[in-house]
GROMACS .gro file of C-alpha atoms in nm:
model
  186
    1MET     CA    1   0.000   0.000   0.000
    2GLU     CA    2   0.292   0.234   0.064
    3GLU     CA    3   0.399   0.188  -0.298
    4ILE     CA    4   0.054   0.287  -0.420
    5GLU     CA    5   0.061   0.603  -0.207
    6MET     CA    6   0.408   0.681  -0.339
    7TYR     CA    7   0.289   0.649  -0.699
    8LEU     CA    8  -0.015   0.869  -0.629
    9GLU     CA    9   0.202   1.138  -0.466
   10GLU     CA   10   0.444   1.130  -0.757
   11ALA     CA   11   0.158   1.153  -1.008
   12LYS     CA   12   0.010   1.453  -0.826
   13GLU     CA   13   0.347   1.628  -0.820
   14LEU     CA   14   0.410   1.565  -1.191
   15MET     CA   15   0.060   1.682  -1.284
   16ASP     CA   16   0.107   1.997  -1.073
   17ASN     CA   17   0.432   2.059  -1.260
   18SER     CA   18   0.249   2.021  -1.593
   19VAL     CA   19  -0.006   2.285  -1.487
   20LYS     CA   20   0.273   2.518  -1.365
   21HIS     CA   21   0.455   2.480  -1.697
   22PHE     CA   22   0.133   2.564  -1.881
   23GLN     CA   23   0.095   2.878  -1.666
   24GLN     CA   24   0.450   2.981  -1.759
   25GLU     CA   25   0.372   2.933  -2.127
   26LEU     CA   26   0.057   3.145  -2.090
   27LEU     CA   27   0.264   3.431  -1.949
   28LYS     CA   28   0.460   3.444  -2.274
   29ILE     CA   29   0.142   3.502  -2.475
   30ARG     CA   30   0.081   3.872  -2.468
   31ALA     CA   31  -0.267   4.013  -2.443
   32GLY     CA   32  -0.209   4.368  -2.567
   33LYS     CA   33  -0.045   4.482  -2.244
   34ALA     CA   34   0.327   4.529  -2.204
   35MET     CA   35   0.472   4.278  -1.956
   36PRO     CA   36   0.844   4.228  -1.884
   37ASN     CA   37   0.802   3.849  -1.897
   38MET     CA   38   0.706   3.877  -2.267
   39LEU     CA   39   1.079   3.869  -2.339
   40ASP     CA   40   1.150   3.565  -2.120
   41GLY     CA   41   1.322   3.303  -2.327
   42LEU     CA   42   1.475   3.562  -2.561
   43MET     CA   43   1.847   3.495  -2.591
   44VAL     CA   44   2.114   3.757  -2.668
   45GLU     CA   45   2.470   3.694  -2.781
   46TYR     CA   46   2.690   3.823  -2.499
   47TYR     CA   47   3.066   3.772  -2.521
   48GLY     CA   48   3.017   3.476  -2.753
   49ALA     CA   49   2.758   3.298  -2.537
   50MET     CA   50   2.381   3.296  -2.575
   51THR     CA   51   2.244   3.460  -2.259
   52PRO     CA   52   1.884   3.530  -2.146
   53ILE     CA   53   1.792   3.895  -2.198
   54ASN     CA   54   1.704   3.943  -1.831
   55GLN     CA   55   2.069   3.868  -1.741
   56VAL     CA   56   2.214   4.141  -1.964
   57ALA     CA   57   1.950   4.414  -1.925
   58SER     CA   58   1.670   4.534  -1.701
   59VAL     CA   59   1.326   4.509  -1.859
   60SER     CA   60   1.051   4.734  -1.725
   61THR     CA   61   0.711   4.872  -1.824
   62PRO     CA   62   0.690   5.250  -1.787
   63ASP     CA   63   0.325   5.231  -1.898
   64ALA     CA   64   0.072   4.971  -2.014
   65ARG     CA   65   0.178   4.986  -2.380
   66THR     CA   66   0.557   5.030  -2.355
   67LEU     CA   67   0.848   4.802  -2.271
   68SER     CA   68   1.177   4.961  -2.174
   69ILE     CA   69   1.501   4.762  -2.196
   70LYS     CA   70   1.809   4.915  -2.037
   71PRO     CA   71   2.125   4.710  -2.099
   72PHE     CA   72   2.379   4.679  -1.820
   73GLU     CA   73   2.647   4.754  -2.083
   74LYS     CA   74   2.582   4.999  -2.369
   75SER     CA   75   2.796   4.791  -2.606
   76ILE     CA   76   2.533   4.514  -2.615
   77ILE     CA   77   2.238   4.734  -2.717
   78GLY     CA   78   2.272   4.635  -3.085
   79GLU     CA   79   2.270   4.264  -2.998
   80ILE     CA   80   1.954   4.306  -2.789
   81GLU     CA   81   1.784   4.494  -3.071
   82LYS     CA   82   1.885   4.225  -3.322
   83ALA     CA   83   1.754   3.948  -3.095
   84ILE     CA   84   1.415   4.121  -3.062
   85ILE     CA   85   1.386   4.179  -3.438
   86ASN     CA   86   1.482   3.818  -3.517
   87SER     CA   87   1.242   3.671  -3.259
   88ASP     CA   88   0.890   3.557  -3.349
   89LEU     CA   89   0.735   3.813  -3.113
   90GLY     CA   90   0.655   4.059  -3.392
   91LEU     CA   91   0.786   4.357  -3.194
   92ASN     CA   92   0.952   4.668  -3.337
   93PRO     CA   93   1.231   4.795  -3.108
   94GLN     CA   94   1.341   5.160  -3.108
   95ASN     CA   95   1.700   5.223  -2.999
   96ASP     CA   96   1.800   5.567  -2.865
   97GLY     CA   97   2.159   5.471  -2.778
   98GLU     CA   98   2.085   5.441  -2.406
   99GLN     CA   99   1.793   5.201  -2.400
  100ILE     CA  100   1.547   5.024  -2.624
  101ARG     CA  101   1.178   5.107  -2.619
  102ILE     CA  102   0.911   4.883  -2.764
  103ASN     CA  103   0.559   5.011  -2.820
  104ILE     CA  104   0.304   4.733  -2.791
  105PRO     CA  105   0.030   4.791  -3.049
  106PRO     CA  106  -0.331   4.721  -2.957
  107LEU     CA  107  -0.446   4.379  -3.071
  108THR     CA  108  -0.650   4.343  -3.388
  109GLU     CA  109  -0.941   4.099  -3.398
  110GLU     CA  110  -0.738   3.867  -3.623
  111ARG     CA  111  -0.442   3.877  -3.383
  112ARG     CA  112  -0.673   3.800  -3.088
  113ILE     CA  113  -0.808   3.495  -3.269
  114ASN     CA  114  -0.454   3.376  -3.348
  115LEU     CA  115  -0.353   3.425  -2.983
  116MET     CA  116  -0.651   3.216  -2.871
  117LYS     CA  117  -0.545   2.939  -3.111
  118GLN     CA  118  -0.199   2.957  -2.953
  119VAL     CA  119  -0.349   2.940  -2.602
  120LYS     CA  120  -0.562   2.639  -2.696
  121ALA     CA  121  -0.261   2.463  -2.850
  122GLU     CA  122  -0.061   2.520  -2.529
  123ALA     CA  123  -0.359   2.396  -2.325
  124GLU     CA  124  -0.373   2.079  -2.532
  125ASN     CA  125   0.000   2.026  -2.471
  126GLY     CA  126  -0.063   2.068  -2.097
  127LYS     CA  127  -0.348   1.818  -2.105
  128ILE     CA  128  -0.137   1.570  -2.301
  129SER     CA  129   0.135   1.604  -2.039
  130VAL     CA  130  -0.116   1.534  -1.760
  131ARG     CA  131  -0.254   1.232  -1.949
  132ASN     CA  132   0.097   1.097  -2.002
  133VAL     CA  133   0.153   1.111  -1.626
  134ARG     CA  134  -0.175   0.920  -1.581
  135LYS     CA  135  -0.067   0.653  -1.829
  136GLU     CA  136   0.278   0.608  -1.674
  137THR     CA  137   0.132   0.592  -1.323
  138ASN     CA  138  -0.133   0.338  -1.427
  139ASP     CA  139   0.136   0.125  -1.594
  140SER     CA  140   0.342   0.135  -1.273
  141LEU     CA  141   0.036   0.043  -1.068
  142LYS     CA  142  -0.044  -0.254  -1.294
  143ALA     CA  143   0.312  -0.377  -1.248
  144LEU     CA  144   0.241  -0.395  -0.874
  145ILE     CA  145  -0.012  -0.675  -0.936
  146LYS     CA  146   0.278  -0.898  -1.044
  147GLU     CA  147   0.449  -0.813  -0.715
  148GLY     CA  148   0.153  -0.943  -0.516
  149VAL     CA  149  -0.057  -0.631  -0.457
  150SER     CA  150  -0.430  -0.703  -0.483
  151GLU     CA  151  -0.612  -0.613  -0.802
  152ASP     CA  152  -0.880  -0.429  -0.602
  153ALA     CA  153  -0.618  -0.201  -0.445
  154VAL     CA  154  -0.470  -0.126  -0.787
  155LYS     CA  155  -0.815  -0.060  -0.939
  156GLY     CA  156  -0.893   0.181  -0.653
  157ALA     CA  157  -0.561   0.357  -0.708
  158GLU     CA  158  -0.630   0.386  -1.081
  159GLY     CA  159  -0.959   0.555  -0.991
  160ASP     CA  160  -0.765   0.800  -0.773
  161VAL     CA  161  -0.526   0.869  -1.059
  162GLN     CA  162  -0.822   0.942  -1.288
  163LYS     CA  163  -0.964   1.186  -1.029
  164LEU     CA  164  -0.625   1.363  -1.015
  165THR     CA  165  -0.619   1.378  -1.395
  166ASP     CA  166  -0.969   1.526  -1.409
  167GLN     CA  167  -0.881   1.789  -1.144
  168HIS     CA  168  -0.572   1.900  -1.333
  169VAL     CA  169  -0.751   1.914  -1.669
  170VAL     CA  170  -1.016   2.137  -1.506
  171LYS     CA  171  -0.738   2.365  -1.374
  172ILE     CA  172  -0.597   2.397  -1.726
  173ASP     CA  173  -0.945   2.474  -1.865
  174GLN     CA  174  -0.994   2.744  -1.600
  175LEU     CA  175  -0.661   2.904  -1.694
  176VAL     CA  176  -0.766   2.900  -2.061
  177LEU     CA  177  -1.094   3.076  -1.978
  178ALA     CA  178  -0.911   3.344  -1.778
  179LYS     CA  179  -0.660   3.400  -2.059
  180GLU     CA  180  -0.939   3.409  -2.318
  181LYS     CA  181  -1.115   3.679  -2.116
  182GLU     CA  182  -0.786   3.874  -2.094
  183ILE     CA  183  -0.716   3.844  -2.469
  184MET     CA  184  -1.068   3.917  -2.591
  185THR     CA  185  -1.122   4.218  -2.363
  186ILE     CA  186  -1.067   4.534  -2.566
   0.00000   0.00000   0.00000
């Protein structure tokens, strides 16, 4: 029975991690407001090494529609600008020699629809991740039958795993609804 509890705890932890990862991915999808974490994951060449932008510059939002990027060293400002232009974020940086400003345009209806498709695709990835945890846990539980654990105990545990799966899928759906509201609000 201890093994079953261990598997259930591990499954819960892995499913929680899947939901947290989905939340992180949602933060990268902008909803018309400037947010410093929009640039998370953007890499800049810094002394020959690819470095996250937040390690070579401070990123702030002076207002709701503007991102301000102030490099720690002025010599890297061109590299930061190049990284932003080459990214798939669709942002247009403006360099004044001291810092880079990015004006975030209001979202068009077409862009909102595309963002929602992106959110739904990320949600599906999150759900797949949760279902994979369910499958792996159920496979591990079935292996316990060969070790002498009763089939009834394993069946009960599989029911618990399904409940965990359902709870985490509902969490992902709730996050999608909140993001949809944020994106579709003009």
